[in-house]
Coordinates of C-alpha atoms in Angstrom, one line a residue:
X1022 CA -113.4 -7.4 39.1
X1023 CA -112.8 -4.6 36.5
X1024 CA -110.4 -2.1 37.5
X1025 CA -109.2 0.8 35.3
X1026 CA -105.6 1.2 34.5
X1027 CA -104.6 5.0 36.1
X1028 CA -102.3 5.6 33.3
X1029 CA -103.8 4.4 30.0
X1030 CA -107.3 3.9 31.3
X1031 CA -107.5 0.7 30.0
X1032 CA -110.0 -1.6 31.9
X1033 CA -108.5 -4.5 33.3
X1034 CA -110.0 -7.8 35.0
X1035 CA -108.5 -8.7 38.1
X1036 CA -109.4 -11.0 40.7
X1037 CA -110.4 -9.3 44.0
X1038 CA -108.0 -11.7 45.9
X1039 CA -104.8 -10.7 43.4
X1040 CA -105.2 -6.9 44.2
X1041 CA -102.8 -6.9 46.6
X1042 CA -100.4 -8.7 44.2
X1043 CA -99.6 -5.3 42.4
X1044 CA -101.4 -6.2 39.4
X1045 CA -100.0 -4.5 36.0
X1046 CA -102.3 -3.3 33.1
X1047 CA -102.7 -5.7 30.3
X1048 CA -102.3 -2.9 27.8
X1049 CA -99.4 -0.6 29.2
X1050 CA -98.1 -2.6 31.8
X1051 CA -98.4 0.1 34.3
X1052 CA -99.6 -0.9 38.0
X1053 CA -103.1 -0.8 38.1
X1054 CA -103.2 -0.2 42.0
X1055 CA -101.2 2.7 43.0
X1056 CA -102.3 4.2 46.1
X1057 CA -101.6 7.6 44.3
X1058 CA -104.7 9.8 43.5
X1059 CA -105.0 10.5 39.6
X1060 CA -106.5 13.3 37.6
X1061 CA -109.9 13.2 36.0
X1062 CA -111.0 14.7 33.0
X1063 CA -114.7 14.7 30.9
X1064 CA -112.3 12.3 28.8
X1065 CA -111.5 9.6 31.0
X1066 CA -113.8 9.8 34.3
X1067 CA -116.4 7.1 32.8
X1068 CA -114.1 4.7 32.8
X1069 CA -113.2 4.7 36.3
X1070 CA -116.4 5.8 37.6
X1071 CA -118.3 2.5 35.9
X1072 CA -115.6 0.0 37.3
X1073 CA -115.8 -2.4 40.2
X1074 CA -113.9 -0.6 42.1
X1075 CA -115.1 2.5 44.6
X1076 CA -114.0 5.7 43.2
X1077 CA -113.6 8.3 45.9
X1078 CA -113.7 11.9 44.6
X1079 CA -112.0 15.2 45.4
X1080 CA -113.8 17.9 43.6
X1081 CA -111.4 20.8 44.2
X1082 CA -110.0 24.2 42.4
X1083 CA -106.5 25.7 42.3
X1084 CA -107.6 28.7 43.3
X1085 CA -109.2 27.3 46.5
X1086 CA -107.2 27.7 49.8
X1087 CA -108.7 24.5 51.9
X1088 CA -108.6 22.6 48.6
X1089 CA -104.8 23.1 48.5
X1090 CA -104.2 22.2 51.9
X1091 CA -106.2 19.1 52.0
X1092 CA -104.6 17.8 48.9
X1093 CA -101.7 16.5 51.2
X1094 CA -104.2 14.8 53.5
X1095 CA -106.2 13.1 50.6
X1096 CA -102.6 11.5 49.1
X1097 CA -102.0 10.2 52.5
X1098 CA -105.1 8.5 52.9
X1099 CA -105.0 7.6 49.4
X1100 CA -102.1 4.8 50.4
X1101 CA -104.0 2.5 52.9
X1102 CA -107.1 2.2 50.9
X1103 CA -105.5 1.5 47.8
X1104 CA -106.7 -2.0 47.3
X1105 CA -110.4 -1.1 48.4
X1106 CA -110.8 2.5 46.6
X1107 CA -109.6 4.3 43.3
X1108 CA -108.6 8.0 44.5
X1109 CA -109.1 10.5 41.6
X1110 CA -109.2 14.3 41.9
X1111 CA -111.6 16.4 39.6
X1112 CA -110.4 20.1 39.1
X1113 CA -113.6 22.0 38.9
X1114 CA -112.4 24.9 37.3
X1115 CA -111.1 23.0 34.3
X1116 CA -113.7 20.4 34.2
X1117 CA -116.9 22.5 34.6
X1118 CA -118.8 19.9 32.9
X1119 CA -118.4 17.3 35.5
X1120 CA -118.5 20.2 38.2
X1121 CA -122.2 20.5 37.1
X1122 CA -123.0 17.0 36.6
X1123 CA -122.4 16.3 39.8
X1124 CA -124.2 19.3 41.1
X1125 CA -120.8 20.8 43.2
X1126 CA -121.5 23.9 44.8
X1127 CA -118.8 24.1 47.6
X1128 CA -115.5 23.0 47.4
X1129 CA -113.5 20.9 48.5
X1130 CA -116.5 18.4 48.1
X1131 CA -115.5 14.6 48.6
X1132 CA -117.7 11.7 46.8
X1133 CA -117.8 8.3 47.2
X1134 CA -119.1 6.6 44.0
X1135 CA -119.6 2.5 43.2
X1136 CA -120.3 1.4 39.4
X1137 CA -121.3 5.3 38.8
X1138 CA -123.9 5.8 41.7
X1139 CA -122.7 8.0 44.7
X1140 CA -122.6 6.2 48.0
X1141 CA -121.7 9.3 50.1
X1142 CA -120.8 13.1 50.1
X1143 CA -119.4 15.3 52.5
X1144 CA -118.1 18.9 51.8
X1145 CA -114.7 20.7 53.2
X1146 CA -111.5 19.9 54.3
X1147 CA -110.7 17.5 57.2
X1148 CA -108.0 16.1 59.3
X1149 CA -106.4 12.5 57.9
X1150 CA -108.0 10.3 60.6
X1151 CA -111.4 12.0 60.4
X1152 CA -111.4 11.4 56.6
X1153 CA -110.0 7.7 57.8
X1154 CA -113.3 7.2 59.5
X1155 CA -115.8 8.8 56.9
X1156 CA -114.2 6.8 54.2
X1157 CA -114.9 3.3 56.5
X1158 CA -118.4 4.0 57.2
X1159 CA -119.1 5.3 53.4
X1160 CA -117.1 1.9 51.8
X1161 CA -119.3 -0.2 54.2
X1162 CA -122.4 0.7 52.3
X1163 CA -121.1 -0.8 49.2
X1164 CA -122.8 -4.4 49.3
X1165 CA -120.2 -7.2 49.3
X1166 CA -119.1 -9.1 45.7
X1167 CA -121.4 -11.9 45.1

């Protein structure tokens, strides 16, 4: 499967069964699977969105109180899902083009993408258990690898 490095944004080919082996990027040697959300910009988002690892996006803005309250929950839930999805954050205040492209009307908005196709979307902050359940349902919609 193709997984994008969170540091240099280079695409890496990693066998699915090796994701738990802490693979490193072939270019910069950074860990490819970290369980830590990364910030995406208009310059790097496409390399992650088109990869084989599903992408969970938190569309947020720094002035948004619920977004700031939800950030630690998003970060906490990212770790146990590290081998199943890439967690990313898109600041809609600075990345207005991406907010418009994905028709973000309220924040926080969460969306799951697989190979650049939106699989699920929800709006508003939620507690960790509810986010975990929503992600399980969303990721279950992705067809298994052939």
